[in-house]
């Protein structure tokens, strides 16, 4: 029933800074054909970082795609020559100033496999040392702290609207519950 | 610190079946400028559907974007003239054959706000009545059932790799734990 779709043609539409777009023509069973629009992305990381006071670190950032300021976990795109863990260490420091002495991968998943190959890696940062944030030139970021209960409340109230952030809070909540 | 980015120019790159692509030039503080690549998407739904045997309904589907068969919850794109709930009722029936007598929105979130405006709505289906699946012409889908514990295990083992599906399992697990 589920089977590979052979690429008959691949058209490159756009090569950008963050994404590329291509449209593949694929062969389906019974010699039928269909188009698949595919957004290529180098992958990204999100970081669960908990302070000594048991608060999770969040960043507020304007997102042009949705024309809104979103409350998110520290995160960023995997750049050329980076591994996910080096991206996680770099982004945490750039966006929040915190340096992590331990960074552990929790999970990785496809954010939107219906049209994109983006993989999101979620890390858990430990041994945090406070420092000074230094975001990218075109990033304007505000650091915020929330208890896990407050974060859960904001998810339920629809105030946290970012996928990886909801995922991170639910995963951390599950981690705590499993430990107890 | 976090502030709106005014659009100075908007270039339409591609208009497709599932997505459109545009590139906005935005103004940042201090008269700096940057490009924002934005994938426009009409939104999608995912459905948490639990059978009488307390098993969650999954579908296996080949995803060209990642060149793999993924285990996912029933889901689909919101089409023109649809509301999220009508999409949820339609997709559940098309992909699995089940008709739901009650469909409740659990959460909605942005799947990848770094480059897309896609909103994912997760619904909880109740009062399921079995029927016959009738997927779209270009969809090849296999229905599978898993207990919630088995689904959690497969997430930990990296066998469930789709964002909305991991989210749905974690949300349902949280719902159950809260009820008890």
Short mmCIF file of C-alpha atoms in Angstrom, two decimals:
data_model
loop_
_atom_site.label_atom_id
_atom_site.label_comp_id
_atom_site.label_asym_id
_atom_site.label_seq_id
_atom_site.Cartn_x
_atom_site.Cartn_y
_atom_site.Cartn_z
CA UNK A 1 0.00 0.00 0.00
CA UNK A 2 2.71 2.50 1.02
CA UNK A 3 5.48 2.66 -1.48
CA UNK A 4 8.31 4.76 -2.77
CA UNK A 5 7.58 7.50 -5.25
CA UNK A 6 10.09 7.49 -8.06
CA UNK A 7 11.24 10.96 -9.18
CA UNK A 8 10.57 11.45 -12.90
CA UNK A 9 11.54 15.13 -12.99
CA UNK A 10 12.87 17.63 -10.44
CA UNK A 11 12.55 21.36 -10.98
CA UNK A 12 14.53 23.79 -8.83
CA UNK A 13 12.36 26.85 -8.17
CA UNK A 14 14.33 28.88 -5.61
CA UNK A 15 17.64 28.81 -3.72
CA UNK A 16 17.55 31.04 -0.64
CA UNK A 17 19.23 31.92 2.62
CA UNK A 18 17.13 29.67 4.88
CA UNK A 19 15.25 27.44 2.42
CA UNK A 20 15.28 26.11 -1.13
CA UNK A 21 12.20 25.07 -3.06
CA UNK A 22 11.94 22.30 -5.64
CA UNK A 23 9.01 20.58 -7.33
CA UNK A 24 9.34 16.87 -8.06
CA UNK A 25 7.14 14.98 -10.49
CA UNK A 26 6.68 11.48 -9.04
CA UNK A 27 5.37 8.24 -10.43
CA UNK A 28 2.53 6.56 -8.54
CA UNK A 29 1.12 3.03 -9.04
CA UNK A 30 -0.79 2.35 -12.28
CA UNK A 31 1.39 4.85 -14.19
CA UNK A 32 -0.19 7.85 -12.54
CA UNK A 33 1.84 10.98 -11.83
CA UNK A 34 1.71 13.73 -9.22
CA UNK A 35 3.69 16.84 -8.21
CA UNK A 36 5.41 17.14 -4.82
CA UNK A 37 6.40 20.63 -3.66
CA UNK A 38 9.39 20.29 -1.35
CA UNK A 39 10.97 22.94 0.89
CA UNK A 40 14.58 22.02 1.59
CA UNK A 41 15.92 23.11 4.98
CA UNK A 42 19.27 22.33 6.66
CA UNK A 43 17.58 21.45 9.97
CA UNK A 44 17.29 23.27 13.26
CA UNK A 45 17.73 22.81 16.98
CA UNK A 46 15.71 23.80 20.03
CA UNK A 47 17.12 23.81 23.55
CA UNK A 48 15.46 22.89 26.86
CA UNK A 49 17.46 24.93 29.37
CA UNK A 50 16.49 24.97 33.05
CA UNK A 51 18.00 27.47 35.49
CA UNK A 52 19.03 26.81 39.12
CA UNK A 53 15.58 28.12 40.15
CA UNK A 54 13.94 25.35 38.08
CA UNK A 55 12.73 27.82 35.49
CA UNK A 56 12.80 27.18 31.76
CA UNK A 57 14.51 29.74 29.55
CA UNK A 58 12.42 31.26 26.75
CA UNK A 59 13.03 33.91 24.13
CA UNK A 60 10.54 36.35 22.68
CA UNK A 61 11.04 37.07 19.03
CA UNK A 62 9.07 38.68 16.21
CA UNK A 63 8.28 36.18 13.46
CA UNK A 64 7.57 37.77 10.11
CA UNK A 65 5.95 34.57 8.75
CA UNK A 66 3.07 34.88 11.22
CA UNK A 67 3.36 38.64 11.92
CA UNK A 68 3.54 38.10 15.68
CA UNK A 69 5.91 38.02 18.64
CA UNK A 70 6.25 34.40 19.74
CA UNK A 71 7.44 32.93 23.01
CA UNK A 72 9.84 30.13 22.06
CA UNK A 73 12.66 28.05 23.46
CA UNK A 74 16.14 29.13 22.32
CA UNK A 75 16.61 27.71 18.82
CA UNK A 76 18.24 28.16 15.48
CA UNK A 77 19.17 26.81 12.12
CA UNK A 78 22.02 24.35 11.61
CA UNK A 79 24.62 26.21 9.55
CA UNK A 80 27.14 24.77 7.14
CA UNK A 81 29.89 22.73 8.80
CA UNK A 82 27.90 22.50 12.05
CA UNK A 83 26.63 19.40 13.80
CA UNK A 84 23.32 19.73 15.68
CA UNK A 85 25.11 19.83 19.05
CA UNK A 86 27.43 22.66 18.03
CA UNK A 87 24.40 24.60 16.78
CA UNK A 88 22.66 24.01 20.11
CA UNK A 89 25.67 25.27 22.10
CA UNK A 90 26.09 28.29 19.80
CA UNK A 91 22.42 29.30 19.70
CA UNK A 92 21.91 28.99 23.45
CA UNK A 93 24.86 31.29 24.04
CA UNK A 94 24.00 33.76 21.27
CA UNK A 95 20.34 34.11 22.19
CA UNK A 96 20.49 33.89 26.01
CA UNK A 97 24.14 34.28 27.04
CA UNK A 98 24.11 30.95 28.88
CA UNK A 99 26.94 28.49 28.34
CA UNK A 100 26.00 24.82 28.86
CA UNK A 101 28.52 22.36 30.23
CA UNK A 102 26.45 19.42 29.04
CA UNK A 103 24.16 19.18 26.01
CA UNK A 104 22.13 15.99 25.45
CA UNK A 105 19.93 15.17 22.45
CA UNK A 106 16.39 14.26 23.58
CA UNK A 107 14.61 13.70 20.29
CA UNK A 108 14.64 14.55 16.60
CA UNK A 109 11.65 14.77 14.27
CA UNK A 110 10.34 16.13 10.98
CA UNK A 111 8.51 19.42 11.56
CA UNK A 112 6.24 19.27 8.50
CA UNK A 113 6.94 16.25 6.29
CA UNK A 114 3.96 17.02 4.04
CA UNK A 115 6.07 19.66 2.27
CA UNK A 116 9.47 19.99 3.99
CA UNK A 117 12.52 17.90 4.90
CA UNK A 118 13.29 20.05 7.96
CA UNK A 119 14.51 18.05 10.96
CA UNK A 120 14.22 19.59 14.42
CA UNK A 121 16.62 18.34 17.11
CA UNK A 122 15.67 19.02 20.72
CA UNK A 123 18.50 19.18 23.25
CA UNK A 124 18.58 19.30 27.04
CA UNK A 125 21.19 21.73 28.40
CA UNK A 126 22.78 21.21 31.82
CA UNK A 127 25.44 22.94 33.92
CA UNK A 128 24.41 26.42 32.81
CA UNK A 129 26.77 29.33 33.36
CA UNK A 130 25.34 32.81 32.91
CA UNK A 131 26.92 35.16 30.37
CA UNK A 132 26.01 37.88 27.92
CA UNK A 133 23.71 37.30 24.93
CA UNK A 134 24.92 38.34 21.48
CA UNK A 135 22.22 37.59 18.89
CA UNK A 136 22.68 37.80 15.12
CA UNK A 137 22.63 41.22 13.51
CA UNK A 138 19.05 40.76 12.26
CA UNK A 139 17.69 39.13 15.44
CA UNK A 140 15.93 41.09 18.19
CA UNK A 141 15.39 38.81 21.13
CA UNK A 142 14.18 39.13 24.73
CA UNK A 143 14.96 36.44 27.30
CA UNK A 144 12.16 35.30 29.67
CA UNK A 145 11.92 32.68 32.41
CA UNK A 146 8.88 30.55 33.29
CA UNK A 147 8.23 27.70 35.71
CA UNK A 148 7.14 24.48 34.02
CA UNK A 149 3.63 24.83 35.50
CA UNK A 150 3.35 28.38 34.17
CA UNK A 151 4.56 27.18 30.75
CA UNK A 152 1.93 24.38 30.74
CA UNK A 153 -0.72 26.96 31.66
CA UNK A 154 0.33 29.22 28.78
CA UNK A 155 0.15 26.30 26.35
CA UNK A 156 -3.42 25.54 27.51
CA UNK A 157 -4.35 29.22 27.19
CA UNK A 158 -2.96 29.36 23.66
CA UNK A 159 -0.25 31.89 24.56
CA UNK A 160 2.59 29.55 23.58
CA UNK A 161 1.96 28.83 19.91
CA UNK A 162 5.27 27.51 18.61
CA UNK A 163 5.48 23.79 17.86
CA UNK A 164 9.00 23.03 19.12
CA UNK A 165 8.32 25.01 22.31
CA UNK A 166 5.12 23.11 23.11
CA UNK A 167 6.99 19.89 22.33
CA UNK A 168 9.88 20.88 24.64
CA UNK A 169 7.57 21.71 27.56
CA UNK A 170 5.59 18.45 27.15
CA UNK A 171 8.83 16.43 26.86
CA UNK A 172 10.36 18.07 29.93
CA UNK A 173 7.13 17.53 31.88
CA UNK A 174 7.21 13.85 30.85
CA UNK A 175 10.91 13.60 31.84
CA UNK A 176 10.20 15.01 35.33
CA UNK A 177 7.15 12.77 35.84
CA UNK A 178 9.14 9.69 34.79
CA UNK A 179 12.00 10.51 37.16
CA UNK A 180 9.67 10.85 40.16
CA UNK B 1 13.58 44.64 21.98
CA UNK B 2 11.11 42.52 20.01
CA UNK B 3 9.32 44.56 17.41
CA UNK B 4 7.38 44.40 14.20
CA UNK B 5 9.22 44.15 10.93
CA UNK B 6 7.74 46.50 8.34
CA UNK B 7 7.50 45.03 4.83
CA UNK B 8 9.38 47.22 2.35
CA UNK B 9 8.99 44.86 -0.62
CA UNK B 10 7.26 41.52 -1.20
CA UNK B 11 8.27 39.26 -4.07
CA UNK B 12 6.06 36.33 -5.06
CA UNK B 13 8.31 33.45 -6.11
CA UNK B 14 5.93 30.50 -6.53
CA UNK B 15 2.21 29.65 -6.35
CA UNK B 16 1.62 25.94 -5.92
CA UNK B 17 -0.87 23.24 -5.02
CA UNK B 18 0.08 22.92 -1.34
CA UNK B 19 2.32 25.94 -0.72
CA UNK B 20 3.23 29.38 -2.05
CA UNK B 21 6.60 31.05 -1.57
CA UNK B 22 7.28 34.76 -1.17
CA UNK B 23 10.33 36.75 -0.09
CA UNK B 24 9.73 39.88 1.96
CA UNK B 25 12.31 42.61 2.46
CA UNK B 26 11.81 43.93 5.99
CA UNK B 27 13.04 46.99 7.84
CA UNK B 28 14.87 46.42 11.12
CA UNK B 29 15.86 49.03 13.74
CA UNK B 30 18.58 51.51 12.77
CA UNK B 31 17.50 51.45 9.11
CA UNK B 32 18.87 47.99 8.53
CA UNK B 33 17.16 45.60 6.11
CA UNK B 34 16.83 41.83 5.87
CA UNK B 35 15.08 39.23 3.68
CA UNK B 36 12.44 36.86 5.07
CA UNK B 37 11.61 33.76 3.02
CA UNK B 38 8.04 32.77 3.79
CA UNK B 39 6.22 29.58 2.83
CA UNK B 40 2.46 30.21 2.78
CA UNK B 41 0.29 27.25 3.74
CA UNK B 42 -3.48 27.06 4.29
CA UNK B 43 -3.08 25.11 7.55
CA UNK B 44 -3.59 21.48 8.43
CA UNK B 45 -5.26 19.24 10.98
CA UNK B 46 -4.19 16.11 12.85
CA UNK B 47 -6.64 13.81 14.64
CA UNK B 48 -6.26 11.89 17.89
CA UNK B 49 -8.65 8.97 17.40
CA UNK B 50 -8.90 6.22 20.01
CA UNK B 51 -10.73 2.96 19.32
CA UNK B 52 -12.95 1.00 21.75
CA UNK B 53 -9.86 -1.11 22.57
CA UNK B 54 -8.05 2.04 23.74
CA UNK B 55 -5.75 1.99 20.75
CA UNK B 56 -4.72 5.09 18.81
CA UNK B 57 -5.28 5.09 15.06
CA UNK B 58 -2.21 5.73 12.87
CA UNK B 59 -1.59 5.83 9.16
CA UNK B 60 1.54 4.80 7.30
CA UNK B 61 2.32 6.95 4.32
CA UNK B 62 5.29 7.55 2.02
CA UNK B 63 6.56 11.12 2.30
CA UNK B 64 8.52 12.29 -0.72
CA UNK B 65 10.03 15.25 1.19
CA UNK B 66 11.99 12.89 3.46
CA UNK B 67 12.00 9.83 1.14
CA UNK B 68 10.57 7.57 3.85
CA UNK B 69 7.40 5.86 5.02
CA UNK B 70 6.24 7.66 8.18
CA UNK B 71 3.88 6.53 10.91
CA UNK B 72 1.54 9.47 11.52
CA UNK B 73 -1.84 10.32 12.98
CA UNK B 74 -4.59 10.85 10.39
CA UNK B 75 -4.11 14.36 9.04
CA UNK B 76 -4.52 16.64 6.09
CA UNK B 77 -4.53 20.09 4.62
CA UNK B 78 -7.38 22.54 5.12
CA UNK B 79 -8.90 23.06 1.71
CA UNK B 80 -10.70 26.11 0.38
CA UNK B 81 -14.10 26.72 2.00
CA UNK B 82 -13.27 24.33 4.85
CA UNK B 83 -13.07 25.07 8.55
CA UNK B 84 -10.51 23.07 10.56
CA UNK B 85 -13.23 20.84 12.06
CA UNK B 86 -14.72 19.92 8.67
CA UNK B 87 -11.20 19.05 7.46
CA UNK B 88 -10.71 16.86 10.55
CA UNK B 89 -14.00 14.98 9.97
CA UNK B 90 -13.25 14.58 6.26
CA UNK B 91 -9.62 13.45 6.63
CA UNK B 92 -10.39 10.94 9.38
CA UNK B 93 -13.04 9.32 7.19
CA UNK B 94 -11.00 9.45 3.97
CA UNK B 95 -7.81 8.05 5.47
CA UNK B 96 -9.19 5.53 7.99
CA UNK B 97 -12.90 5.04 7.21
CA UNK B 98 -13.91 6.05 10.75
CA UNK B 99 -16.73 8.52 11.24
CA UNK B 100 -16.51 10.59 14.45
CA UNK B 101 -19.66 11.67 16.26
CA UNK B 102 -17.74 14.27 18.24
CA UNK B 103 -14.66 16.25 17.22
CA UNK B 104 -13.00 18.58 19.77
CA UNK B 105 -10.10 20.97 19.15
CA UNK B 106 -7.26 20.32 21.62
CA UNK B 107 -4.62 22.79 20.49
CA UNK B 108 -3.37 24.81 17.53
CA UNK B 109 0.20 25.89 16.86
CA UNK B 110 2.67 27.09 14.23
CA UNK B 111 4.66 24.15 12.85
CA UNK B 112 7.73 26.11 11.74
CA UNK B 113 7.37 29.86 12.26
CA UNK B 114 10.99 30.50 11.22
CA UNK B 115 9.92 30.20 7.58
CA UNK B 116 6.23 29.24 7.35
CA UNK B 117 2.80 30.46 8.44
CA UNK B 118 1.40 26.91 8.61
CA UNK B 119 -0.98 26.35 11.55
CA UNK B 120 -1.60 22.80 12.74
CA UNK B 121 -4.86 22.10 14.58
CA UNK B 122 -5.03 18.94 16.68
CA UNK B 123 -8.47 17.43 17.27
CA UNK B 124 -9.74 14.68 19.56
CA UNK B 125 -12.27 12.39 17.88
CA UNK B 126 -14.93 10.56 19.90
CA UNK B 127 -17.85 8.23 19.18
CA UNK B 128 -16.06 6.45 16.33
CA UNK B 129 -18.06 4.36 13.87
CA UNK B 130 -16.10 2.07 11.57
CA UNK B 131 -16.44 2.47 7.81
CA UNK B 132 -14.44 2.16 4.62
CA UNK B 133 -11.41 4.34 3.87
CA UNK B 134 -11.30 6.23 0.56
CA UNK B 135 -8.05 8.21 0.31
CA UNK B 136 -7.26 10.80 -2.38
CA UNK B 137 -6.24 9.54 -5.80
CA UNK B 138 -2.54 10.25 -5.13
CA UNK B 139 -2.50 8.96 -1.52
CA UNK B 140 -1.46 5.41 -0.61
CA UNK B 141 -2.20 4.86 3.04
CA UNK B 142 -2.15 1.92 5.47
CA UNK B 143 -4.07 2.08 8.76
CA UNK B 144 -2.35 0.83 11.94
CA UNK B 145 -3.34 0.68 15.61
CA UNK B 146 -1.06 1.13 18.64
CA UNK B 147 -1.62 1.31 22.39
CA UNK B 148 -0.52 4.59 23.93
CA UNK B 149 2.37 2.83 25.74
CA UNK B 150 3.54 1.25 22.48
CA UNK B 151 3.35 4.66 20.77
CA UNK B 152 5.42 6.25 23.59
CA UNK B 153 7.98 3.45 23.18
CA UNK B 154 8.22 4.05 19.44
CA UNK B 155 8.76 7.77 20.01
CA UNK B 156 11.63 7.00 22.41
CA UNK B 157 13.12 4.54 19.92
CA UNK B 158 12.95 7.13 17.14
CA UNK B 159 10.44 5.10 15.07
CA UNK B 160 7.79 7.81 15.19
CA UNK B 161 9.44 10.82 13.57
CA UNK B 162 6.56 13.11 12.65
CA UNK B 163 6.09 16.26 14.72
CA UNK B 164 2.27 16.37 14.94
CA UNK B 165 2.17 12.64 15.78
CA UNK B 166 4.67 12.97 18.65
CA UNK B 167 2.73 16.01 19.83
CA UNK B 168 -0.58 14.09 19.68
CA UNK B 169 0.78 11.14 21.67
CA UNK B 170 2.32 13.42 24.34
CA UNK B 171 -0.90 15.47 24.56
CA UNK B 172 -3.09 12.38 24.87
CA UNK B 173 -0.75 10.92 27.51
CA UNK B 174 -0.99 14.23 29.42
CA UNK B 175 -4.82 14.20 29.06
CA UNK B 176 -5.05 10.67 30.50
CA UNK B 177 -2.66 11.45 33.38
CA UNK B 178 -4.61 14.59 34.27
CA UNK B 179 -7.93 12.72 34.31
CA UNK B 180 -6.62 10.01 36.66
#
